[in-house]
Amino acid sequence: MRYEIDSILVREDQIRDRVSVIGRDISELYRGKSLVMVGILKGAVMFLSDLARAVDKDVDVSFDFMSVSSYGKSTESSGVVRIVKDLDSDIRGKDVLIVEDIVDSGLTLSYLLQVLNHREPASLSVCALLDKPERRKVQVPINFRGFVIPDAFVVGYGLDAGGRWRHLPSIWSVRPVQD
């Protein structure tokens, strides 16, 4: 299936402003502490990069990454989550912040929280750029939220459709195109 860009949902300046606010909130909560920011690949890379730069120097930030799959090449989550790339470091006893691009059904995030909680971090929080509560199948905590968006498939700012449009600085909805 092919897709084309439909309409803009979140502009670049809105993202920049909101990331700055979230960075300040994270700085207040973790001031004087060490924080492991776990970016969920590939979609959260741009968000994680900008977010980390918005966190104050009084927070000792390190990065790690995980890659999980529940979509494949589809726009619908399969509900089956698998870890494609696991963390490189031990998070036992550490403050951990999962940085996600988008939370829709909640299935992937619920799985991640379960897996990471078993590793006994000191704390485990979630920061999501986008939240689609209409799609929620499993309730999950989101401690830091960028934007609530409608039930649309979105691209840009790290999110893609079939590997395309990650580079766009804003968030756009896409629609299927008949061949």
Tab-separated table of N, CA and C in Angstrom:
chain	number	residue	atom	x	y	z
A	1	MET	N	0.834	-1.174	0.000
A	1	MET	CA	0.000	0.000	0.000
A	1	MET	C	0.883	1.243	0.000
A	2	ARG	N	0.479	2.234	-0.754
A	2	ARG	CA	1.188	3.508	-0.804
A	2	ARG	C	0.433	4.540	0.031
A	3	TYR	N	1.201	5.528	0.522
A	3	TYR	CA	0.610	6.600	1.325
A	3	TYR	C	1.068	7.939	0.779
A	4	GLU	N	0.255	8.952	1.064
A	4	GLU	CA	0.674	10.313	0.756
A	4	GLU	C	0.375	11.185	1.966
A	5	ILE	N	1.142	12.260	2.074
A	5	ILE	CA	0.959	13.186	3.183
A	5	ILE	C	-0.383	13.885	3.023
A	6	ASP	N	-1.098	13.991	4.134
A	6	ASP	CA	-2.437	14.563	4.122
A	6	ASP	C	-2.438	15.975	4.712
A	7	SER	N	-2.309	16.086	6.026
A	7	SER	CA	-2.369	17.413	6.649
A	7	SER	C	-1.441	17.478	7.858
A	8	ILE	N	-1.042	18.688	8.187
A	8	ILE	CA	-0.141	18.891	9.326
A	8	ILE	C	-0.944	18.839	10.618
A	9	LEU	N	-0.422	18.105	11.599
A	9	LEU	CA	-1.081	18.006	12.903
A	9	LEU	C	-0.351	18.812	13.969
A	10	VAL	N	0.994	18.770	13.941
A	10	VAL	CA	1.797	19.501	14.923
A	10	VAL	C	2.956	20.156	14.178
A	11	ARG	N	3.025	21.481	14.290
A	11	ARG	CA	4.061	22.239	13.591
A	11	ARG	C	5.408	22.139	14.320
A	12	GLU	N	6.470	22.388	13.578
A	12	GLU	CA	7.834	22.350	14.107
A	12	GLU	C	7.996	23.266	15.321
A	13	ASP	N	7.462	24.480	15.270
A	13	ASP	CA	7.600	25.412	16.392
A	13	ASP	C	6.841	24.913	17.621
A	14	GLN	N	5.710	24.258	17.418
A	14	GLN	CA	4.966	23.694	18.544
A	14	GLN	C	5.762	22.573	19.203
A	15	ILE	N	6.392	21.740	18.385
A	15	ILE	CA	7.225	20.655	18.915
A	15	ILE	C	8.369	21.245	19.731
A	16	ARG	N	9.069	22.207	19.161
A	16	ARG	CA	10.215	22.828	19.836
A	16	ARG	C	9.795	23.404	21.194
A	17	ASP	N	8.673	24.126	21.226
A	17	ASP	CA	8.211	24.736	22.469
A	17	ASP	C	7.832	23.682	23.508
A	18	ARG	N	7.142	22.653	23.070
A	18	ARG	CA	6.686	21.619	24.012
A	18	ARG	C	7.863	20.798	24.543
A	19	VAL	N	8.827	20.488	23.680
A	19	VAL	CA	10.015	19.745	24.118
A	19	VAL	C	10.773	20.549	25.172
A	20	SER	N	10.835	21.840	25.007
A	20	SER	CA	11.502	22.708	25.983
A	20	SER	C	10.811	22.623	27.346
A	21	VAL	N	9.489	22.662	27.350
A	21	VAL	CA	8.723	22.563	28.598
A	21	VAL	C	8.935	21.200	29.254
A	22	ILE	N	8.858	20.139	28.466
A	22	ILE	CA	9.062	18.788	29.020
A	22	ILE	C	10.476	18.665	29.580
A	23	GLY	N	11.457	19.222	28.878
A	23	GLY	CA	12.843	19.198	29.361
A	23	GLY	C	12.977	19.870	30.715
A	24	ARG	N	12.294	20.990	30.907
A	24	ARG	CA	12.321	21.673	32.216
A	24	ARG	C	11.666	20.812	33.290
A	25	ASP	N	10.539	20.165	32.940
A	25	ASP	CA	9.855	19.301	33.914
A	25	ASP	C	10.732	18.122	34.324
A	26	ILE	N	11.398	17.529	33.356
A	26	ILE	CA	12.313	16.415	33.649
A	26	ILE	C	13.470	16.903	34.512
A	27	SER	N	13.984	18.082	34.201
A	27	SER	CA	15.092	18.655	34.976
A	27	SER	C	14.695	18.844	36.436
A	28	GLU	N	13.482	19.316	36.688
A	28	GLU	CA	13.017	19.518	38.056
A	28	GLU	C	12.905	18.194	38.805
A	29	LEU	N	12.357	17.192	38.140
A	29	LEU	CA	12.151	15.899	38.795
A	29	LEU	C	13.467	15.170	39.082
A	30	TYR	N	14.425	15.278	38.176
A	30	TYR	CA	15.663	14.503	38.298
A	30	TYR	C	16.882	15.348	38.673
A	31	ARG	N	16.687	16.587	39.085
A	31	ARG	CA	17.800	17.462	39.450
A	31	ARG	C	18.694	16.784	40.485
A	32	GLY	N	20.011	16.764	40.207
A	32	GLY	CA	20.976	16.163	41.114
A	32	GLY	C	21.059	14.651	41.022
A	33	LYS	N	20.339	14.065	40.083
A	33	LYS	CA	20.324	12.607	39.931
A	33	LYS	C	20.936	12.206	38.596
A	34	SER	N	21.168	10.930	38.459
A	34	SER	CA	21.572	10.344	37.180
A	34	SER	C	20.328	9.751	36.536
A	35	LEU	N	20.177	9.976	35.246
A	35	LEU	CA	18.996	9.511	34.528
A	35	LEU	C	19.424	8.792	33.258
A	36	VAL	N	18.904	7.594	33.076
A	36	VAL	CA	19.118	6.863	31.837
A	36	VAL	C	17.890	7.095	30.960
A	37	MET	N	18.105	7.762	29.837
A	37	MET	CA	17.028	7.978	28.878
A	37	MET	C	17.097	6.844	27.858
A	38	VAL	N	16.043	6.042	27.794
A	38	VAL	CA	15.992	4.899	26.885
A	38	VAL	C	15.142	5.276	25.680
A	39	GLY	N	15.799	5.527	24.573
A	39	GLY	CA	15.111	5.864	23.341
A	39	GLY	C	14.629	4.618	22.632
A	40	ILE	N	13.393	4.643	22.189
A	40	ILE	CA	12.832	3.504	21.476
A	40	ILE	C	13.003	3.774	19.980
A	41	LEU	N	13.847	2.935	19.377
A	41	LEU	CA	14.236	3.108	17.970
A	41	LEU	C	13.133	2.635	17.032
A	42	LYS	N	13.050	3.233	15.896
A	42	LYS	CA	13.821	4.330	15.381
A	42	LYS	C	13.086	5.635	15.588
A	43	GLY	N	11.793	5.537	15.848
A	43	GLY	CA	10.936	6.710	15.850
A	43	GLY	C	11.268	7.788	16.854
A	44	ALA	N	11.851	7.443	17.999
A	44	ALA	CA	12.069	8.430	19.058
A	44	ALA	C	13.423	9.127	18.975
A	45	VAL	N	14.230	8.827	17.976
A	45	VAL	CA	15.594	9.370	17.927
A	45	VAL	C	15.608	10.901	17.908
A	46	MET	N	14.836	11.516	17.046
A	46	MET	CA	14.836	12.984	16.978
A	46	MET	C	14.311	13.582	18.276
A	47	PHE	N	13.253	13.016	18.788
A	47	PHE	CA	12.662	13.493	20.038
A	47	PHE	C	13.662	13.362	21.180
A	48	LEU	N	14.296	12.208	21.311
A	48	LEU	CA	15.285	11.989	22.367
A	48	LEU	C	16.418	13.002	22.260
A	49	SER	N	16.907	13.240	21.070
A	49	SER	CA	18.017	14.181	20.872
A	49	SER	C	17.639	15.583	21.332
A	50	ASP	N	16.491	16.055	20.884
A	50	ASP	CA	16.054	17.396	21.272
A	50	ASP	C	15.706	17.463	22.756
A	51	LEU	N	15.072	16.423	23.272
A	51	LEU	CA	14.680	16.389	24.674
A	51	LEU	C	15.903	16.411	25.585
A	52	ALA	N	16.899	15.615	25.261
A	52	ALA	CA	18.111	15.566	26.088
A	52	ALA	C	18.784	16.936	26.141
A	53	ARG	N	18.789	17.646	25.024
A	53	ARG	CA	19.387	18.988	25.010
A	53	ARG	C	18.569	19.988	25.821
A	54	ALA	N	17.299	19.684	26.058
A	54	ALA	CA	16.439	20.570	26.844
A	54	ALA	C	16.524	20.285	28.343
A	55	VAL	N	17.209	19.215	28.724
A	55	VAL	CA	17.366	18.863	30.137
A	55	VAL	C	18.566	19.626	30.697
A	56	ASP	N	18.391	20.152	31.895
A	56	ASP	CA	19.388	20.981	32.558
A	56	ASP	C	20.680	20.210	32.864
A	57	LYS	N	21.773	20.934	32.941
A	57	LYS	CA	23.084	20.338	33.220
A	57	LYS	C	23.167	19.720	34.609
A	58	ASP	N	22.209	20.033	35.483
A	58	ASP	CA	22.209	19.469	36.834
A	58	ASP	C	21.651	18.048	36.884
A	59	VAL	N	21.290	17.525	35.734
A	59	VAL	CA	20.859	16.131	35.632
A	59	VAL	C	21.943	15.401	34.836
A	60	ASP	N	22.439	14.315	35.401
A	60	ASP	CA	23.470	13.505	34.738
A	60	ASP	C	22.757	12.521	33.806
A	61	VAL	N	22.706	12.860	32.519
A	61	VAL	CA	21.943	12.080	31.548
A	61	VAL	C	22.847	11.131	30.774
A	62	SER	N	22.414	9.888	30.657
A	62	SER	CA	23.051	8.938	29.736
A	62	SER	C	21.947	8.352	28.857
A	63	PHE	N	22.356	7.788	27.739
A	63	PHE	CA	21.408	7.222	26.771
A	63	PHE	C	21.605	5.725	26.652
A	64	ASP	N	20.521	5.059	26.346
A	64	ASP	CA	20.562	3.686	25.865
A	64	ASP	C	19.387	3.564	24.911
A	65	PHE	N	19.358	2.481	24.161
A	65	PHE	CA	18.337	2.332	23.133
A	65	PHE	C	17.785	0.921	23.112
A	66	MET	N	16.517	0.842	22.756
A	66	MET	CA	15.873	-0.433	22.493
A	66	MET	C	15.146	-0.296	21.172
A	67	SER	N	15.000	-1.403	20.492
A	67	SER	CA	14.179	-1.434	19.292
A	67	SER	C	13.179	-2.557	19.466
A	68	VAL	N	11.917	-2.201	19.311
A	68	VAL	CA	10.851	-3.186	19.428
A	68	VAL	C	10.000	-3.103	18.178
A	69	SER	N	9.317	-4.172	17.900
A	69	SER	CA	8.485	-4.200	16.706
A	69	SER	C	7.117	-4.752	17.042
A	70	SER	N	6.095	-4.015	16.591
A	70	SER	CA	4.727	-4.526	16.680
A	70	SER	C	3.945	-4.145	15.432
A	71	TYR	N	4.571	-3.405	14.534
A	71	TYR	CA	3.883	-2.929	13.339
A	71	TYR	C	4.304	-3.647	12.065
A	72	GLY	N	5.589	-3.948	11.912
A	72	GLY	CA	6.078	-4.427	10.626
A	72	GLY	C	5.936	-3.308	9.616
A	73	LYS	N	5.379	-3.584	8.467
A	73	LYS	CA	5.184	-2.553	7.447
A	73	LYS	C	3.753	-2.028	7.427
A	74	SER	N	2.972	-2.415	8.416
A	74	SER	CA	1.567	-2.024	8.478
A	74	SER	C	1.390	-0.722	9.251
A	75	THR	N	0.215	-0.123	9.145
A	75	THR	CA	-0.129	1.049	9.953
A	75	THR	C	-0.912	0.632	11.189
A	76	GLU	N	-1.182	-0.639	11.348
A	76	GLU	CA	-1.897	-1.174	12.498
A	76	GLU	C	-0.969	-2.068	13.296
A	77	SER	N	-0.962	-1.897	14.612
A	77	SER	CA	-0.155	-2.747	15.468
A	77	SER	C	-0.688	-4.176	15.405
A	78	SER	N	0.228	-5.126	15.335
A	78	SER	CA	-0.175	-6.530	15.305
A	78	SER	C	-0.558	-7.029	16.690
A	79	GLY	N	-0.127	-6.295	17.726
A	79	GLY	CA	-0.372	-6.719	19.095
A	79	GLY	C	0.699	-7.658	19.615
A	80	VAL	N	1.545	-8.179	18.730
A	80	VAL	CA	2.649	-9.041	19.119
A	80	VAL	C	3.909	-8.186	19.147
A	81	VAL	N	4.509	-8.073	20.325
A	81	VAL	CA	5.674	-7.217	20.492
A	81	VAL	C	6.915	-8.098	20.614
A	82	ARG	N	7.961	-7.703	19.902
A	82	ARG	CA	9.219	-8.421	20.041
A	82	ARG	C	10.354	-7.420	20.159
A	83	ILE	N	11.347	-7.767	20.978
A	83	ILE	CA	12.523	-6.916	21.144
A	83	ILE	C	13.487	-7.241	20.017
A	84	VAL	N	13.812	-6.228	19.229
A	84	VAL	CA	14.740	-6.383	18.116
A	84	VAL	C	16.154	-6.036	18.577
A	85	LYS	N	16.279	-5.007	19.422
A	85	LYS	CA	17.553	-4.610	20.020
A	85	LYS	C	17.299	-4.299	21.486
A	86	ASP	N	18.062	-4.927	22.355
A	86	ASP	CA	17.899	-4.721	23.791
A	86	ASP	C	18.891	-3.674	24.292
A	87	LEU	N	18.722	-3.287	25.542
A	87	LEU	CA	19.634	-2.333	26.166
A	87	LEU	C	21.053	-2.882	26.197
A	88	ASP	N	22.013	-1.974	26.157
A	88	ASP	CA	23.419	-2.359	26.279
A	88	ASP	C	23.892	-2.327	27.725
A	89	SER	N	23.146	-1.637	28.593
A	89	SER	CA	23.599	-1.470	29.973
A	89	SER	C	22.583	-2.030	30.967
A	90	ASP	N	23.069	-2.285	32.171
A	90	ASP	CA	22.239	-2.765	33.269
A	90	ASP	C	21.543	-1.556	33.895
A	91	ILE	N	20.238	-1.617	34.079
A	91	ILE	CA	19.503	-0.487	34.652
A	91	ILE	C	19.123	-0.712	36.116
A	92	ARG	N	19.583	-1.795	36.702
A	92	ARG	CA	19.249	-2.094	38.104
A	92	ARG	C	19.679	-0.927	38.999
A	93	GLY	N	18.728	-0.432	39.790
A	93	GLY	CA	19.008	0.644	40.731
A	93	GLY	C	19.118	2.031	40.118
A	94	LYS	N	18.812	2.167	38.839
A	94	LYS	CA	18.949	3.466	38.160
A	94	LYS	C	17.581	4.075	37.868
A	95	ASP	N	17.564	5.402	37.775
A	95	ASP	CA	16.358	6.104	37.337
A	95	ASP	C	16.312	6.026	35.821
A	96	VAL	N	15.207	5.519	35.289
A	96	VAL	CA	15.081	5.265	33.855
A	96	VAL	C	13.857	5.999	33.310
A	97	LEU	N	14.064	6.635	32.154
A	97	LEU	CA	12.979	7.314	31.457
A	97	LEU	C	12.868	6.728	30.054
A	98	ILE	N	11.769	6.045	29.779
A	98	ILE	CA	11.505	5.545	28.429
A	98	ILE	C	11.066	6.733	27.586
A	99	VAL	N	11.720	6.933	26.451
A	99	VAL	CA	11.358	8.015	25.540
A	99	VAL	C	10.760	7.384	24.288
A	100	GLU	N	9.462	7.584	24.113
A	100	GLU	CA	8.693	6.994	23.019
A	100	GLU	C	8.247	8.073	22.050
A	101	ASP	N	8.141	7.709	20.781
A	101	ASP	CA	7.603	8.640	19.801
A	101	ASP	C	6.089	8.753	19.943
A	102	ILE	N	5.403	7.611	20.058
A	102	ILE	CA	3.932	7.628	20.073
A	102	ILE	C	3.394	6.454	20.891
A	103	VAL	N	2.313	6.701	21.592
A	103	VAL	CA	1.598	5.646	22.313
A	103	VAL	C	0.189	5.625	21.750
A	104	ASP	N	-0.193	4.481	21.177
A	104	ASP	CA	-1.577	4.365	20.712
A	104	ASP	C	-2.291	3.235	21.446
A	105	SER	N	-2.157	2.001	21.041
A	105	SER	CA	-2.874	0.919	21.721
A	105	SER	C	-2.386	0.720	23.155
A	106	GLY	N	-1.130	1.062	23.418
A	106	GLY	CA	-0.541	0.856	24.735
A	106	GLY	C	0.107	-0.508	24.886
A	107	LEU	N	-0.093	-1.396	23.913
A	107	LEU	CA	0.435	-2.761	24.019
A	107	LEU	C	1.960	-2.799	24.052
A	108	THR	N	2.604	-2.046	23.161
A	108	THR	CA	4.065	-2.042	23.128
A	108	THR	C	4.628	-1.454	24.411
A	109	LEU	N	4.102	-0.317	24.827
A	109	LEU	CA	4.599	0.323	26.042
A	109	LEU	C	4.346	-0.547	27.272
A	110	SER	N	3.190	-1.171	27.353
A	110	SER	CA	2.893	-2.064	28.472
A	110	SER	C	3.924	-3.195	28.551
A	111	TYR	N	4.250	-3.764	27.404
A	111	TYR	CA	5.258	-4.820	27.342
A	111	TYR	C	6.619	-4.297	27.793
A	112	LEU	N	7.017	-3.126	27.285
A	112	LEU	CA	8.302	-2.537	27.668
A	112	LEU	C	8.373	-2.277	29.167
A	113	LEU	N	7.312	-1.724	29.726
A	113	LEU	CA	7.295	-1.454	31.163
A	113	LEU	C	7.450	-2.741	31.971
A	114	GLN	N	6.786	-3.790	31.537
A	114	GLN	CA	6.885	-5.075	32.228
A	114	GLN	C	8.315	-5.611	32.156
A	115	VAL	N	8.898	-5.593	30.967
A	115	VAL	CA	10.264	-6.095	30.778
A	115	VAL	C	11.256	-5.291	31.614
A	116	LEU	N	11.167	-3.970	31.535
A	116	LEU	CA	12.143	-3.133	32.242
A	116	LEU	C	11.928	-3.138	33.750
A	117	ASN	N	10.692	-3.238	34.210
A	117	ASN	CA	10.444	-3.333	35.657
A	117	ASN	C	11.091	-4.574	36.253
A	118	HIS	N	11.128	-5.669	35.504
A	118	HIS	CA	11.774	-6.900	35.989
A	118	HIS	C	13.279	-6.721	36.174
A	119	ARG	N	13.837	-5.692	35.586
A	119	ARG	CA	15.274	-5.419	35.702
A	119	ARG	C	15.599	-4.538	36.908
A	120	GLU	N	14.595	-4.227	37.709
A	120	GLU	CA	14.712	-3.549	38.992
A	120	GLU	C	15.368	-2.165	38.939
A	121	PRO	N	14.840	-1.264	38.096
A	121	PRO	CA	15.355	0.112	38.138
A	121	PRO	C	14.892	0.803	39.428
A	122	ALA	N	15.579	1.854	39.841
A	122	ALA	CA	15.145	2.630	41.009
A	122	ALA	C	13.800	3.286	40.720
A	123	SER	N	13.649	3.779	39.508
A	123	SER	CA	12.366	4.338	39.067
A	123	SER	C	12.259	4.130	37.565
A	124	LEU	N	11.019	4.095	37.089
A	124	LEU	CA	10.761	3.900	35.668
A	124	LEU	C	9.613	4.811	35.263
A	125	SER	N	9.913	5.762	34.380
A	125	SER	CA	8.920	6.719	33.914
A	125	SER	C	8.834	6.673	32.399
A	126	VAL	N	7.799	7.319	31.870
A	126	VAL	CA	7.560	7.324	30.431
A	126	VAL	C	7.387	8.756	29.945
A	127	CYS	N	8.043	9.052	28.835
A	127	CYS	CA	7.867	10.317	28.136
A	127	CYS	C	7.493	9.982	26.696
A	128	ALA	N	6.333	10.460	26.261
A	128	ALA	CA	5.869	10.187	24.903
A	128	ALA	C	5.607	11.508	24.191
A	129	LEU	N	6.134	11.623	22.992
A	129	LEU	CA	5.877	12.819	22.200
A	129	LEU	C	4.397	12.914	21.843
A	130	LEU	N	3.842	11.800	21.361
A	130	LEU	CA	2.455	11.784	20.897
A	130	LEU	C	1.650	10.730	21.644
A	131	ASP	N	0.399	11.059	21.905
A	131	ASP	CA	-0.502	10.152	22.600
A	131	ASP	C	-1.812	10.092	21.821
A	132	LYS	N	-2.245	8.856	21.505
A	132	LYS	CA	-3.525	8.635	20.827
A	132	LYS	C	-4.440	7.842	21.756
A	133	PRO	N	-5.056	8.492	22.726
A	133	PRO	CA	-5.860	7.754	23.713
A	133	PRO	C	-7.063	7.037	23.118
A	134	GLU	N	-7.571	7.499	21.988
A	134	GLU	CA	-8.717	6.824	21.345
A	134	GLU	C	-8.404	5.378	20.988
A	135	ARG	N	-7.135	5.075	20.757
A	135	ARG	CA	-6.717	3.741	20.313
A	135	ARG	C	-6.346	2.812	21.473
A	136	ARG	N	-6.395	3.305	22.702
A	136	ARG	CA	-5.876	2.566	23.838
A	136	ARG	C	-6.616	1.261	24.070
A	137	LYS	N	-5.853	0.181	24.127
A	137	LYS	CA	-6.378	-1.138	24.495
A	137	LYS	C	-5.941	-1.503	25.900
A	138	VAL	N	-4.787	-0.959	26.307
A	138	VAL	CA	-4.215	-1.206	27.626
A	138	VAL	C	-3.848	0.151	28.213
A	139	GLN	N	-4.290	0.417	29.430
A	139	GLN	CA	-3.945	1.684	30.062
A	139	GLN	C	-2.487	1.644	30.530
A	140	VAL	N	-1.754	2.677	30.178
A	140	VAL	CA	-0.338	2.776	30.541
A	140	VAL	C	-0.066	4.176	31.082
A	141	PRO	N	0.891	4.280	32.009
A	141	PRO	CA	1.210	5.605	32.544
A	141	PRO	C	2.086	6.385	31.561
A	142	ILE	N	1.752	7.647	31.372
A	142	ILE	CA	2.605	8.549	30.599
A	142	ILE	C	2.899	9.725	31.519
A	143	ASN	N	4.122	9.779	32.007
A	143	ASN	CA	4.499	10.800	32.978
A	143	ASN	C	4.737	12.161	32.338
A	144	PHE	N	5.258	12.150	31.122
A	144	PHE	CA	5.520	13.377	30.372
A	144	PHE	C	4.938	13.178	28.977
A	145	ARG	N	4.054	14.092	28.579
A	145	ARG	CA	3.327	13.937	27.307
A	145	ARG	C	3.511	15.190	26.476
A	146	GLY	N	3.822	14.974	25.195
A	146	GLY	CA	3.941	16.099	24.288
A	146	GLY	C	2.594	16.578	23.804
A	147	PHE	N	1.924	15.756	22.992
A	147	PHE	CA	0.670	16.156	22.367
A	147	PHE	C	-0.299	14.991	22.313
A	148	VAL	N	-1.566	15.283	22.544
A	148	VAL	CA	-2.631	14.310	22.303
A	148	VAL	C	-3.098	14.565	20.873
A	149	ILE	N	-3.141	13.490	20.076
A	149	ILE	CA	-3.532	13.625	18.676
A	149	ILE	C	-4.711	12.706	18.375
A	150	PRO	N	-5.426	12.990	17.292
A	150	PRO	CA	-6.543	12.124	16.902
A	150	PRO	C	-6.037	10.801	16.334
A	151	ASP	N	-6.966	9.905	16.102
A	151	ASP	CA	-6.645	8.586	15.554
A	151	ASP	C	-6.325	8.703	14.069
A	152	ALA	N	-5.067	9.019	13.786
A	152	ALA	CA	-4.579	9.114	12.410
A	152	ALA	C	-3.191	8.497	12.371
A	153	PHE	N	-2.809	7.960	11.229
A	153	PHE	CA	-1.445	7.469	11.080
A	153	PHE	C	-0.582	8.674	10.753
A	154	VAL	N	0.519	8.845	11.503
A	154	VAL	CA	1.307	10.065	11.396
A	154	VAL	C	2.760	9.783	11.038
A	155	VAL	N	3.376	10.786	10.432
A	155	VAL	CA	4.785	10.723	10.042
A	155	VAL	C	5.447	12.054	10.382
A	156	GLY	N	6.772	12.032	10.330
A	156	GLY	CA	7.562	13.230	10.575
A	156	GLY	C	8.169	13.208	11.960
A	157	TYR	N	9.231	13.995	12.132
A	157	TYR	CA	9.932	14.122	13.404
A	157	TYR	C	10.294	12.742	13.961
A	158	GLY	N	10.760	11.864	13.063
A	158	GLY	CA	11.206	10.534	13.451
A	158	GLY	C	10.229	9.417	13.124
A	159	LEU	N	8.962	9.734	12.976
A	159	LEU	CA	7.965	8.708	12.663
A	159	LEU	C	7.898	8.511	11.157
A	160	ASP	N	7.601	7.281	10.738
A	160	ASP	CA	7.624	6.979	9.311
A	160	ASP	C	6.424	6.154	8.876
A	161	ALA	N	6.284	6.066	7.579
A	161	ALA	CA	5.356	5.133	6.946
A	161	ALA	C	6.192	4.375	5.925
A	162	GLY	N	6.475	3.123	6.214
A	162	GLY	CA	7.290	2.323	5.304
A	162	GLY	C	8.684	2.889	5.094
A	163	GLY	N	9.247	3.520	6.130
A	163	GLY	CA	10.597	4.068	6.049
A	163	GLY	C	10.673	5.480	5.490
A	164	ARG	N	9.552	6.059	5.143
A	164	ARG	CA	9.547	7.395	4.529
A	164	ARG	C	9.101	8.472	5.522
A	165	TRP	N	9.586	9.671	5.289
A	165	TRP	CA	9.156	10.910	5.945
A	165	TRP	C	9.639	11.102	7.379
A	166	ARG	N	10.585	10.298	7.856
A	166	ARG	CA	11.124	10.521	9.208
A	166	ARG	C	11.769	11.899	9.331
A	167	HIS	N	12.318	12.393	8.251
A	167	HIS	CA	13.114	13.624	8.264
A	167	HIS	C	12.294	14.905	8.389
A	168	LEU	N	10.999	14.834	8.219
A	168	LEU	CA	10.178	16.046	8.260
A	168	LEU	C	10.191	16.653	9.667
A	169	PRO	N	10.301	17.971	9.777
A	169	PRO	CA	10.401	18.595	11.102
A	169	PRO	C	9.068	18.755	11.829
A	170	SER	N	7.959	18.505	11.163
A	170	SER	CA	6.623	18.599	11.757
A	170	SER	C	5.951	17.227	11.714
A	171	ILE	N	4.815	17.105	12.376
A	171	ILE	CA	4.041	15.856	12.389
A	171	ILE	C	2.880	16.007	11.405
A	172	TRP	N	2.783	15.059	10.491
A	172	TRP	CA	1.760	15.068	9.445
A	172	TRP	C	0.935	13.781	9.504
A	173	SER	N	-0.325	13.866	9.142
A	173	SER	CA	-1.114	12.659	8.944
A	173	SER	C	-0.873	12.191	7.506
A	174	VAL	N	-1.037	10.893	7.284
A	174	VAL	CA	-0.931	10.337	5.941
A	174	VAL	C	-2.204	9.562	5.636
A	175	ARG	N	-2.456	9.378	4.339
A	175	ARG	CA	-3.636	8.603	3.928
A	175	ARG	C	-3.215	7.628	2.836
A	176	PRO	N	-3.898	6.509	2.771
A	176	PRO	CA	-3.582	5.533	1.732
A	176	PRO	C	-3.981	6.071	0.345
A	177	VAL	N	-3.236	5.657	-0.643
A	177	VAL	CA	-3.499	6.075	-2.027
A	177	VAL	C	-3.773	4.807	-2.839
A	178	GLN	N	-4.852	4.851	-3.592
A	178	GLN	CA	-5.167	3.722	-4.460
A	178	GLN	C	-4.252	3.742	-5.687
A	179	ASP	N	-3.697	2.619	-6.023
A	179	ASP	CA	-2.832	2.521	-7.205
A	179	ASP	C	-3.636	2.378	-8.469
